[in-house]
Amino acid sequence: HVQLVESGGGSVQAGGSLTLSCTVSGYTLFSTYCMGWFRQAAGKEREGVAGLDSDSSPTYADSVRGRFTISKDNDKKPLYLQMNNLQPEDTGVYYCAIDGRYMKDIQPQDVPRFAYRGQGTQVTVS
């Protein structure tokens, strides 16, 4: 049973920073996996933000490249999303997602289609 729990969301002013964390349990069922973050603003479609493919190569949406950093030290550590220079357009619910398939060179738009996701954490930038 795979469970993902996000934390670290909150309200910040434009230009501020937040770090999101995602703890995963049950993923050891997978011999390989991809992980990532996507977000959804009110009234908008889900948007892939960042991902790590099965070889841990990162990918970023153009809108966040250079401001956001995705990282995961090892299998036992959480997935992080360091978000700097936040802007009002970054506002939304951020979700962590994981998929047990081997995938290389993923694109940000692949992340919302991953098999499992958490409940999300709200990020508000004013």
N, CA, C and O atoms as a MOPAC input file, in Angstrom:
PM7 MOZYME 1SCF
protein

 N      0.86100 1    -1.18100 1     0.00000 1
 C      0.00000 1     0.00000 1     0.00000 1
 C      0.89000 1     1.22200 1     0.00000 1
 O      1.59000 1     1.47000 1     0.98200 1
 N      0.88500 1     1.99900 1    -1.08100 1
 C      1.74100 1     3.17600 1    -1.21900 1
 C      1.02000 1     4.40100 1    -0.65500 1
 O     -0.12400 1     4.68200 1    -1.01200 1
 N      1.69500 1     5.10800 1     0.21100 1
 C      1.15700 1     6.35000 1     0.76000 1
 C      2.17100 1     7.46600 1     0.61200 1
 O      3.36000 1     7.25900 1     0.85200 1
 N      1.71600 1     8.64600 1     0.21900 1
 C      2.56100 1     9.83100 1     0.10800 1
 C      1.95400 1    10.93800 1     0.96000 1
 O      0.74600 1    11.17100 1     0.92300 1
 N      2.79800 1    11.61400 1     1.72500 1
 C      2.33900 1    12.69800 1     2.58600 1
 C      3.21100 1    13.91800 1     2.34900 1
 O      4.42000 1    13.88400 1     2.58200 1
 N      2.59100 1    14.99800 1     1.88200 1
 C      3.30300 1    16.23800 1     1.63600 1
 C      3.24000 1    17.14900 1     2.86000 1
 O      2.29300 1    17.09100 1     3.64400 1
 N      4.25700 1    17.98500 1     3.01000 1
 C      4.26700 1    19.00800 1     4.06300 1
 C      5.12000 1    20.17200 1     3.60000 1
 O      5.85800 1    20.06900 1     2.62000 1
 N      5.00900 1    21.28600 1     4.32100 1
 C      5.86200 1    22.43400 1     4.03500 1
 C      5.17700 1    23.56600 1     3.30900 1
 O      5.79300 1    24.60800 1     3.08300 1
 N      3.91800 1    23.39700 1     2.93400 1
 C      3.22200 1    24.48400 1     2.27500 1
 C      2.94100 1    25.62700 1     3.23200 1
 O      3.15500 1    25.50800 1     4.43800 1
 N      2.46300 1    26.73100 1     2.68800 1
 C      2.15500 1    27.88200 1     3.52700 1
 C      1.91800 1    29.11400 1     2.68600 1
 O      1.76800 1    29.03500 1     1.46700 1
 N      1.88700 1    30.25400 1     3.35400 1
 C      1.67800 1    31.53100 1     2.69600 1
 C      2.95400 1    32.35300 1     2.78600 1
 O      3.54200 1    32.49800 1     3.85800 1
 N      3.37000 1    32.88400 1     1.65400 1
 C      4.57700 1    33.71500 1     1.61500 1
 C      4.33300 1    34.91100 1     0.71400 1
 O      3.41000 1    34.91700 1    -0.10000 1
 N      5.16300 1    35.90900 1     0.86900 1
 C      5.11300 1    37.04700 1    -0.03400 1
 C      5.94800 1    36.75400 1    -1.28100 1
 O      6.84700 1    35.91500 1    -1.26000 1
 N      5.63600 1    37.45100 1    -2.34500 1
 C      6.39200 1    37.29400 1    -3.58700 1
 C      7.87500 1    37.51600 1    -3.32100 1
 O      8.27500 1    38.44300 1    -2.61600 1
 N      8.67600 1    36.63100 1    -3.91200 1
 C     10.11300 1    36.68500 1    -3.67700 1
 C     10.58700 1    35.77300 1    -2.56700 1
 O     11.78700 1    35.55800 1    -2.40200 1
 N      9.64500 1    35.23200 1    -1.80200 1
 C      9.99300 1    34.36500 1    -0.69100 1
 C     10.27500 1    32.93400 1    -1.12900 1
 O     10.22900 1    32.60900 1    -2.31500 1
 N     10.56800 1    32.08700 1    -0.14400 1
 C     10.94300 1    30.70000 1    -0.40000 1
 C     10.15000 1    29.74800 1     0.48800 1
 O      9.72600 1    30.09800 1     1.58900 1
 N      9.96500 1    28.55000 1    -0.01700 1
 C      9.38900 1    27.45600 1     0.74700 1
 C     10.06600 1    26.17000 1     0.31000 1
 O     10.54000 1    26.05600 1    -0.82000 1
 N     10.10500 1    25.20200 1     1.21800 1
 C     10.59300 1    23.87700 1     0.86900 1
 C      9.50100 1    22.85700 1     1.17800 1
 O      9.07500 1    22.71900 1     2.32500 1
 N      9.06300 1    22.15900 1     0.16500 1
 C      8.07400 1    21.11100 1     0.33600 1
 C      8.78300 1    19.77100 1     0.53400 1
 O      9.83400 1    19.51300 1    -0.05200 1
 N      8.18300 1    18.92900 1     1.37300 1
 C      8.70500 1    17.58900 1     1.61400 1
 C      7.62900 1    16.56200 1     1.31700 1
 O      6.43800 1    16.83400 1     1.46600 1
 N      8.04900 1    15.40100 1     0.90400 1
 C      7.11700 1    14.31200 1     0.62700 1
 C      7.71000 1    13.02300 1     1.16700 1
 O      8.75000 1    12.55300 1     0.70600 1
 N      7.03000 1    12.46500 1     2.14700 1
 C      7.45800 1    11.17000 1     2.66700 1
 C      6.61900 1    10.07800 1     2.02800 1
 O      5.41000 1    10.22200 1     1.84200 1
 N      7.28100 1     8.99900 1     1.70200 1
 C      6.62700 1     7.91100 1     0.97900 1
 C      6.77000 1     6.62200 1     1.76800 1
 O      7.85000 1     6.32100 1     2.27700 1
 N      5.71000 1     5.87400 1     1.87200 1
 C      5.76900 1     4.55100 1     2.48000 1
 C      5.17100 1     3.55100 1     1.50500 1
 O      4.26200 1     3.86300 1     0.73600 1
 N      5.70900 1     2.34300 1     1.56200 1
 C      5.18800 1     1.29400 1     0.70000 1
 C      5.83800 1     1.22200 1    -0.66000 1
 O      5.58800 1     0.27700 1    -1.40900 1
 N      6.68400 1     2.21600 1    -1.01100 1
 C      7.27500 1     2.21800 1    -2.35400 1
 C      8.33300 1     1.15300 1    -2.52000 1
 O      8.74900 1     0.86900 1    -3.64300 1
 N      8.78300 1     0.55000 1    -1.41700 1
 C      9.79800 1    -0.49400 1    -1.54200 1
 C      9.26800 1    -1.68300 1    -2.31400 1
 O     10.01500 1    -2.60200 1    -2.65300 1
 N      7.97200 1    -1.66100 1    -2.59100 1
 C      7.41200 1    -2.68600 1    -3.46400 1
 C      7.95100 1    -2.54300 1    -4.87900 1
 O      7.93000 1    -3.49100 1    -5.66400 1
 N      8.44300 1    -1.32200 1    -5.19900 1
 C      8.93100 1    -1.05000 1    -6.53600 1
 C     10.42300 1    -1.33000 1    -6.62600 1
 O     11.18200 1    -0.95300 1    -5.73300 1
 N     10.85300 1    -1.99200 1    -7.70600 1
 C     12.28200 1    -2.16400 1    -7.93400 1
 C     12.84900 1    -0.91100 1    -8.59100 1
 O     14.05900 1    -0.69100 1    -8.55100 1
 N     12.01400 1    -0.10500 1    -9.18000 1
 C     12.42200 1     1.15200 1    -9.78800 1
 C     11.26000 1     2.11600 1    -9.65700 1
 O     10.11900 1     1.68400 1    -9.49100 1
 N     11.52000 1     3.39900 1    -9.72800 1
 C     10.42600 1     4.35600 1    -9.62500 1
 C     10.83600 1     5.71700 1   -10.15600 1
 O     12.02000 1     6.02300 1   -10.29500 1
 N      9.84000 1     6.51500 1   -10.44600 1
 C      9.99100 1     7.92800 1   -10.75700 1
 C      9.18100 1     8.69600 1    -9.72300 1
 O      8.17800 1     8.19300 1    -9.21600 1
 N      9.60800 1     9.89600 1    -9.41500 1
 C      8.85900 1    10.73800 1    -8.48600 1
 C      8.81600 1    12.16000 1    -9.01200 1
 O      9.62500 1    12.55100 1    -9.85300 1
 N      7.87400 1    12.91800 1    -8.51200 1
 C      7.80900 1    14.30000 1    -8.95100 1
 C      6.75700 1    15.09500 1    -8.22400 1
 O      6.08200 1    14.59700 1    -7.32400 1
 N      6.62800 1    16.35100 1    -8.63400 1
 C      5.65500 1    17.28100 1    -8.06900 1
 C      4.81200 1    17.86900 1    -9.19700 1
 O      5.32400 1    18.19900 1   -10.26600 1
 N      3.53100 1    17.99200 1    -8.94200 1
 C      2.67800 1    18.75700 1    -9.82900 1
 C      1.80600 1    19.66600 1    -8.98100 1
 O      1.70000 1    19.47000 1    -7.77000 1
 N      1.19400 1    20.63600 1    -9.59000 1
 C      0.35200 1    21.58400 1    -8.85200 1
 C     -0.94200 1    21.82500 1    -9.60700 1
 O     -1.06300 1    21.56200 1   -10.80300 1
 N     -1.88900 1    22.33000 1    -8.86300 1
 C     -3.16900 1    22.68300 1    -9.45200 1
 C     -3.67400 1    23.95700 1    -8.81400 1
 O     -3.92900 1    24.00300 1    -7.61100 1
 N     -3.81800 1    24.98600 1    -9.62000 1
 C     -4.39800 1    26.23800 1    -9.16000 1
 C     -5.90600 1    26.16200 1    -9.31000 1
 O     -6.42300 1    25.37900 1   -10.10800 1
 N     -6.59700 1    26.96700 1    -8.55200 1
 C     -8.05800 1    26.95600 1    -8.57500 1
 C     -8.55000 1    27.21900 1    -9.99000 1
 O     -8.16000 1    28.19900 1   -10.62500 1
 N     -9.40800 1    26.33600 1   -10.47300 1
 C    -10.00000 1    26.51200 1   -11.78400 1
 C     -9.09200 1    26.20100 1   -12.96000 1
 O     -9.44000 1    26.47100 1   -14.11000 1
 N     -7.92300 1    25.63000 1   -12.67200 1
 C     -6.97200 1    25.33900 1   -13.75200 1
 C     -6.64000 1    23.85300 1   -13.81000 1
 O     -6.94400 1    23.09400 1   -12.88900 1
 N     -6.01800 1    23.46200 1   -14.89900 1
 C     -5.58400 1    22.07900 1   -15.08100 1
 C     -4.36800 1    21.78300 1   -14.19900 1
 O     -3.65300 1    22.68800 1   -13.76800 1
 N     -4.16200 1    20.50800 1   -13.95000 1
 C     -2.94300 1    20.09300 1   -13.25800 1
 C     -1.73400 1    20.42900 1   -14.11400 1
 O     -1.76200 1    20.27900 1   -15.33500 1
 N     -0.66400 1    20.88800 1   -13.45500 1
 C      0.54500 1    21.29000 1   -14.16000 1
 C      1.74700 1    20.57400 1   -13.55700 1
 O      2.01500 1    20.71900 1   -12.36500 1
 N      2.45800 1    19.82000 1   -14.34600 1
 C      3.68400 1    19.20100 1   -13.86300 1
 C      4.71200 1    20.26500 1   -13.54500 1
 O      4.91900 1    21.18100 1   -14.34100 1
 N      5.35800 1    20.16100 1   -12.39900 1
 C      6.32700 1    21.16500 1   -11.96500 1
 C      7.75100 1    20.65500 1   -12.11300 1
 O      8.59900 1    21.31800 1   -12.71000 1
 N      8.01200 1    19.46700 1   -11.56300 1
 C      9.36400 1    18.91600 1   -11.59300 1
 C      9.29000 1    17.41700 1   -11.36900 1
 O      8.34700 1    16.92300 1   -10.75000 1
 N     10.28500 1    16.68800 1   -11.87400 1
 C     10.30000 1    15.24300 1   -11.70500 1
 C     11.70900 1    14.68800 1   -11.71100 1
 O     12.64900 1    15.32500 1   -12.18500 1
 N     11.83300 1    13.48500 1   -11.17400 1
 C     13.07100 1    12.71300 1   -11.23600 1
 C     12.75100 1    11.41500 1   -11.95500 1
 O     11.83900 1    10.69300 1   -11.55300 1
 N     13.49900 1    11.10800 1   -13.02500 1
 C     13.21700 1     9.85200 1   -13.71900 1
 C     13.86800 1     8.69000 1   -12.96800 1
 O     14.43100 1     8.87900 1   -11.89000 1
 N     13.78900 1     7.51100 1   -13.53100 1
 C     14.25500 1     6.32200 1   -12.81400 1
 C     15.76400 1     6.31000 1   -12.61300 1
 O     16.27500 1     5.55000 1   -11.79100 1
 N     16.47200 1     7.13900 1   -13.35200 1
 C     17.92000 1     7.30100 1   -13.16200 1
 C     18.23900 1     8.54800 1   -12.36000 1
 O     19.39000 1     8.98000 1   -12.29700 1
 N     17.20900 1     9.12700 1   -11.74400 1
 C     17.32900 1    10.33000 1   -10.90700 1
 C     17.73500 1    11.57400 1   -11.67000 1
 O     18.28500 1    12.50600 1   -11.08300 1
 N     17.47400 1    11.60700 1   -12.97000 1
 C     17.70300 1    12.81900 1   -13.74500 1
 C     16.51000 1    13.75100 1   -13.57200 1
 O     15.36500 1    13.31600 1   -13.70000 1
 N     16.75900 1    15.02300 1   -13.28400 1
 C     15.64800 1    15.94100 1   -13.03600 1
 C     15.09500 1    16.55700 1   -14.32000 1
 O     15.77600 1    16.65500 1   -15.34100 1
 N     13.84300 1    16.96200 1   -14.22300 1
 C     13.21600 1    17.73500 1   -15.28200 1
 C     12.37000 1    18.81300 1   -14.63200 1
 O     11.80800 1    18.59600 1   -13.55800 1
 N     12.27000 1    19.96800 1   -15.26600 1
 C     11.53300 1    21.10000 1   -14.71200 1
 C     10.64800 1    21.73900 1   -15.77100 1
 O     10.99200 1    21.78000 1   -16.95200 1
 N      9.51300 1    22.23100 1   -15.32600 1
 C      8.68200 1    23.05700 1   -16.18600 1
 C      9.43000 1    24.36200 1   -16.46400 1
 O     10.17900 1    24.85200 1   -15.61800 1
 N      9.21800 1    24.91600 1   -17.65500 1
 C      9.88300 1    26.16600 1   -18.01600 1
 C      9.56900 1    27.27300 1   -17.01200 1
 O     10.41100 1    28.12700 1   -16.73400 1
 N      8.35300 1    27.25000 1   -16.47300 1
 C      7.90800 1    28.31900 1   -15.57800 1
 C      8.64700 1    28.32300 1   -14.23500 1
 O      8.61900 1    29.32500 1   -13.52000 1
 N      9.30800 1    27.21400 1   -13.88500 1
 C      9.96500 1    27.14200 1   -12.57700 1
 C     11.46600 1    26.89500 1   -12.68300 1
 O     12.17800 1    26.96700 1   -11.68100 1
 N     11.95000 1    26.60600 1   -13.88600 1
 C     13.37800 1    26.28600 1   -14.03900 1
 C     14.22200 1    27.45600 1   -13.56200 1
 O     13.96200 1    28.60800 1   -13.91100 1
 N     15.23400 1    27.14900 1   -12.76100 1
 C     16.09400 1    28.19000 1   -12.21000 1
 C     15.61700 1    28.72700 1   -10.86900 1
 O     16.37300 1    29.40000 1   -10.16700 1
 N     14.36900 1    28.43600 1   -10.50600 1
 C     13.82900 1    28.88400 1    -9.21100 1
 C     13.54500 1    27.70200 1    -8.28000 1
 O     13.68400 1    27.82300 1    -7.06300 1
 N     13.15100 1    26.56900 1    -8.84700 1
 C     12.79200 1    25.38800 1    -8.05300 1
 C     13.86400 1    24.32000 1    -8.22900 1
 O     14.47900 1    24.20900 1    -9.29000 1
 N     14.08200 1    23.53100 1    -7.16600 1
 C     15.02000 1    22.41500 1    -7.21900 1
 C     14.37800 1    21.18700 1    -6.59400 1
 O     13.91700 1    21.22600 1    -5.45300 1
 N     14.35200 1    20.09400 1    -7.35400 1
 C     13.82600 1    18.83500 1    -6.84000 1
 C     15.01000 1    17.96900 1    -6.40700 1
 O     16.04700 1    17.94000 1    -7.07000 1
 N     14.84100 1    17.26500 1    -5.28800 1
 C     15.94600 1    16.43700 1    -4.81500 1
 C     15.43300 1    15.29200 1    -3.96400 1
 O     14.36400 1    15.36100 1    -3.35800 1
 N     16.23800 1    14.23000 1    -3.93900 1
 C     15.97100 1    13.07500 1    -3.08000 1
 C     17.30100 1    12.38400 1    -2.86100 1
 O     17.88300 1    11.85400 1    -3.80800 1
 N     17.79400 1    12.37900 1    -1.63600 1
 C     19.14500 1    11.89900 1    -1.36300 1
 C     19.29600 1    10.40100 1    -1.60200 1
 O     20.26700 1     9.95900 1    -2.21700 1
 N     18.34600 1     9.63100 1    -1.12000 1
 C     18.38900 1     8.18200 1    -1.32000 1
 C     17.00000 1     7.61400 1    -1.08900 1
 O     16.05800 1     8.35200 1    -0.80300 1
 N     16.87700 1     6.30600 1    -1.21300 1
 C     15.56900 1     5.65900 1    -1.13000 1
 C     14.87100 1     5.92200 1     0.19500 1
 O     13.64200 1     5.93000 1     0.26200 1
 N     15.65200 1     6.13600 1     1.24900 1
 C     15.03200 1     6.27400 1     2.56400 1
 C     14.69000 1     7.71500 1     2.91800 1
 O     14.05400 1     7.96600 1     3.94100 1
 N     15.10400 1     8.65800 1     2.08700 1
 C     14.89600 1    10.06500 1     2.39000 1
 C     13.66300 1    10.59300 1     1.67400 1
 O     13.22500 1    10.03100 1     0.67000 1
 N     13.09900 1    11.69700 1     2.21100 1
 C     11.94100 1    12.29100 1     1.54300 1
 C     12.31600 1    12.89100 1     0.18200 1
 O     13.49100 1    13.10200 1    -0.11900 1
 N     11.31200 1    13.15100 1    -0.61000 1
 C     11.45500 1    13.94400 1    -1.82100 1
 C     11.24100 1    15.39700 1    -1.43600 1
 O     10.30300 1    15.71300 1    -0.70400 1
 N     12.10300 1    16.28800 1    -1.92300 1
 C     11.99400 1    17.71000 1    -1.60400 1
 C     11.74500 1    18.52600 1    -2.85800 1
 O     12.09000 1    18.12500 1    -3.97000 1
 N     11.13500 1    19.68400 1    -2.64400 1
 C     11.03500 1    20.70400 1    -3.68900 1
 C     11.37900 1    22.03200 1    -3.04100 1
 O     10.57600 1    22.60100 1    -2.30000 1
 N     12.56900 1    22.51700 1    -3.32300 1
 C     12.99400 1    23.82600 1    -2.84000 1
 C     12.48500 1    24.87200 1    -3.82200 1
 O     12.79700 1    24.82000 1    -5.01100 1
 N     11.70500 1    25.81700 1    -3.32200 1
 C     11.08800 1    26.82800 1    -4.17800 1
 C     11.57600 1    28.20700 1    -3.75000 1
 O     11.30500 1    28.65100 1    -2.63400 1
 N     12.29100 1    28.87500 1    -4.63600 1
 C     12.81300 1    30.21000 1    -4.37300 1
 C     12.15100 1    31.22100 1    -5.28400 1
 O     11.58300 1    30.87300 1    -6.31900 1
 N     12.23500 1    32.49300 1    -4.87800 1
 C     11.66700 1    33.59000 1    -5.67700 1
 C     10.24000 1    33.26100 1    -6.11100 1
 O      9.89300 1    33.36600 1    -7.28800 1
 N      9.43700 1    32.86800 1    -5.15600 1
 C      8.05200 1    32.50700 1    -5.46100 1
 C      7.27300 1    33.71400 1    -5.97100 1
 O      7.48000 1    34.84800 1    -5.53900 1
 N      6.37800 1    33.42800 1    -6.89800 1
 C      5.55600 1    34.46200 1    -7.50500 1
 C      4.07700 1    34.10100 1    -7.33800 1
 O      3.75300 1    32.93300 1    -7.12500 1
 N      3.17600 1    35.08100 1    -7.43000 1
 C      1.74900 1    34.78100 1    -7.25500 1
 C      1.25300 1    33.66000 1    -8.17200 1
 O      0.35600 1    32.90700 1    -7.79400 1
 N      1.81600 1    33.54700 1    -9.34800 1
 C      1.37400 1    32.49100 1   -10.26800 1
 C      1.79700 1    31.10100 1    -9.82500 1
 O      1.37300 1    30.11400 1   -10.42500 1
 N      2.61900 1    30.99800 1    -8.79200 1
 C      2.99400 1    29.71000 1    -8.23100 1
 C      1.94600 1    29.20100 1    -7.22200 1
 O      2.04900 1    28.07700 1    -6.73000 1
 N      0.96400 1    30.01800 1    -6.92700 1
 C     -0.07000 1    29.63300 1    -5.97400 1
 C     -0.84500 1    28.41200 1    -6.45600 1
 O     -1.21300 1    28.31900 1    -7.62700 1
 N     -1.08600 1    27.48800 1    -5.54800 1
 C     -1.85700 1    26.30300 1    -5.87800 1
 C     -1.65000 1    25.20500 1    -4.85900 1
 O     -0.90200 1    25.36400 1    -3.89500 1
 N     -2.31600 1    24.09800 1    -5.08400 1
 C     -2.08900 1    22.91300 1    -4.26300 1
 C     -1.00600 1    22.08300 1    -4.93200 1
 O     -1.10200 1    21.74500 1    -6.11200 1
 N      0.00800 1    21.76600 1    -4.17400 1
 C      1.14700 1    21.00400 1    -4.69600 1
 C      1.03600 1    19.54900 1    -4.25600 1
 O      0.82300 1    19.25100 1    -3.08100 1
 N      1.18400 1    18.66000 1    -5.21500 1
 C      1.06800 1    17.23300 1    -4.97400 1
 C      2.38600 1    16.53300 1    -5.28300 1
 O      3.09000 1    16.88100 1    -6.23100 1
 N      2.69400 1    15.55100 1    -4.46800 1
 C      3.81200 1    14.65800 1    -4.70900 1
 C      3.26900 1    13.40400 1    -5.38400 1
 O      2.17000 1    12.95600 1    -5.05800 1
 N      4.02100 1    12.83300 1    -6.31800 1
 C      3.54700 1    11.65500 1    -7.03200 1
 C      4.69200 1    10.67200 1    -7.27100 1
 O      5.85600 1    11.06300 1    -7.36500 1
 N      4.34000 1     9.38900 1    -7.36700 1
 C      5.31600 1     8.34400 1    -7.61300 1
 C      4.73600 1     7.30500 1    -8.56400 1
 O      3.53000 1     7.05600 1    -8.58200 1
 N      5.62600 1     6.70200 1    -9.35700 1
 C      5.19600 1     5.65300 1   -10.27600 1
 C      6.25900 1     4.56600 1   -10.30000 1
 O      7.45300 1     4.86300 1   -10.35800 1
 N      5.83200 1     3.30600 1   -10.25700 1
 C      6.75000 1     2.18600 1   -10.16300 1
 C      7.28400 1     1.67800 1   -11.49200 1
 O      7.98700 1     0.66800 1   -11.51100 1
 N      6.98200 1     2.32700 1   -12.58600 1
 C      7.50400 1     1.91500 1   -13.88100 1
 C      8.88000 1     2.53500 1   -14.12300 1
 O      9.18500 1     3.61300 1   -13.61400 1
 N      9.71500 1     1.83100 1   -14.91600 1
 C     10.98600 1     2.42000 1   -15.31700 1
 C     10.69700 1     3.42600 1   -16.42900 1
 O     10.13500 1     3.08400 1   -17.46900 1
 N     11.09100 1     4.66100 1   -16.18500 1
 C     10.90800 1     5.70400 1   -17.19000 1
 C     12.14400 1     6.58500 1   -17.18800 1
 O     12.60000 1     7.02500 1   -16.13200 1
 N     12.68200 1     6.84000 1   -18.36300 1
 C     13.83500 1     7.70900 1   -18.49500 1
 C     13.44400 1     8.93100 1   -19.30200 1
 O     12.56500 1     8.87800 1   -20.16300 1
 N     14.11500 1    10.02700 1   -19.00700 1
 C     13.88200 1    11.29000 1   -19.73000 1
 C     12.40500 1    11.70100 1   -19.67700 1
 O     11.80900 1    12.04200 1   -20.69800 1
 N     11.83700 1    11.66400 1   -18.49000 1
 C     10.44600 1    12.09700 1   -18.35700 1
 C     10.34100 1    13.59600 1   -18.56700 1
 O     11.32600 1    14.32500 1   -18.45100 1
 N      9.15700 1    14.03500 1   -18.87400 1
 C      8.85800 1    15.45500 1   -18.99900 1
 C      7.95300 1    15.87300 1   -17.84400 1
 O      7.26700 1    15.02700 1   -17.27000 1
 N      7.93600 1    17.15400 1   -17.49200 1
 C      7.07900 1    17.58400 1   -16.37700 1
 C      5.62100 1    17.16800 1   -16.55000 1
 O      4.95000 1    16.83300 1   -15.57300 1
 N      5.13500 1    17.18900 1   -17.77200 1
 C      3.72700 1    16.84800 1   -18.00300 1
 C      3.42500 1    15.37700 1   -17.73300 1
 O      2.25800 1    14.98900 1   -17.68300 1
 N      4.47100 1    14.54100 1   -17.55700 1
 C      4.25200 1    13.13600 1   -17.21900 1
 C      3.85000 1    12.97300 1   -15.75000 1
 O      3.16100 1    12.01400 1   -15.40000 1
 N      4.27200 1    13.89400 1   -14.89900 1
 C      4.12900 1    13.71600 1   -13.45800 1
 C      2.67900 1    13.59500 1   -13.00400 1
 O      2.37900 1    12.72600 1   -12.18500 1
 N      1.76700 1    14.43000 1   -13.50000 1
 C      0.37100 1    14.27600 1   -13.03600 1
 C     -0.24000 1    12.92300 1   -13.38500 1
 O     -1.27200 1    12.55300 1   -12.82600 1
 N      0.38000 1    12.18000 1   -14.30100 1
 C     -0.16600 1    10.88300 1   -14.69700 1
 C      0.47300 1     9.72500 1   -13.92800 1
 O      0.14600 1     8.56700 1   -14.18800 1
 N      1.37600 1    10.01300 1   -12.99000 1
 C      1.96900 1     8.95800 1   -12.17200 1
 C      0.88100 1     8.23000 1   -11.39100 1
 O     -0.19000 1     8.77700 1   -11.13100 1
 N      1.17900 1     6.98400 1   -11.02400 1
 C      0.14500 1     6.10800 1   -10.48500 1
 C     -0.36700 1     6.52200 1    -9.11100 1
 O     -1.54700 1     6.33200 1    -8.81400 1
 N      0.49200 1     7.08100 1    -8.27000 1
 C      0.09800 1     7.41500 1    -6.90100 1
 C      0.42800 1     8.87800 1    -6.59900 1
 O      1.42800 1     9.41000 1    -7.07900 1
 N     -0.40600 1     9.50500 1    -5.81600 1
 C     -0.15800 1    10.88500 1    -5.39400 1
 C     -0.65200 1    11.06900 1    -3.97100 1
 O     -1.45300 1    10.28600 1    -3.46100 1
 N     -0.14700 1    12.13700 1    -3.33900 1
 C     -0.57400 1    12.45600 1    -1.98500 1
 C     -1.81200 1    13.32700 1    -1.97400 1
 O     -2.46300 1    13.52100 1    -3.00100 1
 N     -2.12700 1    13.84800 1    -0.80100 1
 C     -3.32600 1    14.67600 1    -0.63100 1
 C     -3.07800 1    16.13400 1    -0.98600 1
 O     -4.02300 1    16.89800 1    -1.17500 1
 N     -1.81800 1    16.51900 1    -1.07700 1
 C     -1.48800 1    17.87500 1    -1.48400 1
 C     -1.25000 1    18.81200 1    -0.32300 1
 O     -1.72000 1    18.58200 1     0.79100 1
 N     -0.50700 1    19.88100 1    -0.60100 1
 C     -0.25100 1    20.93500 1     0.38400 1
 C     -0.41100 1    22.28100 1    -0.31400 1
 O      0.06100 1    22.47100 1    -1.43500 1
 N     -1.08400 1    23.21300 1     0.36100 1
 C     -1.40200 1    24.50800 1    -0.24400 1
 C     -0.20400 1    25.44400 1    -0.18100 1
 O      0.45000 1    25.57700 1     0.85300 1
 N      0.06600 1    26.08500 1    -1.30100 1
 C      1.07000 1    27.15200 1    -1.37700 1
 C      0.36500 1    28.40500 1    -1.88100 1
 O     -0.25700 1    28.40200 1    -2.94400 1
 N      0.47600 1    29.47600 1    -1.09700 1
 C     -0.15700 1    30.73600 1    -1.46500 1
 C      0.90600 1    31.82600 1    -1.48700 1
 O      1.61000 1    32.03400 1    -0.50000 1
 N      1.01900 1    32.51700 1    -2.61100 1
 C      2.01000 1    33.58300 1    -2.76500 1
 C      1.26300 1    34.88200 1    -3.05900 1
 O      0.47500 1    34.96000 1    -4.00200 1
 N      1.51900 1    35.89000 1    -2.24500 1
 C      0.81400 1    37.15600 1    -2.44500 1
 C      1.78700 1    38.31100 1    -2.66000 1
 O      1.36200 1    39.45100 1    -2.84500 1

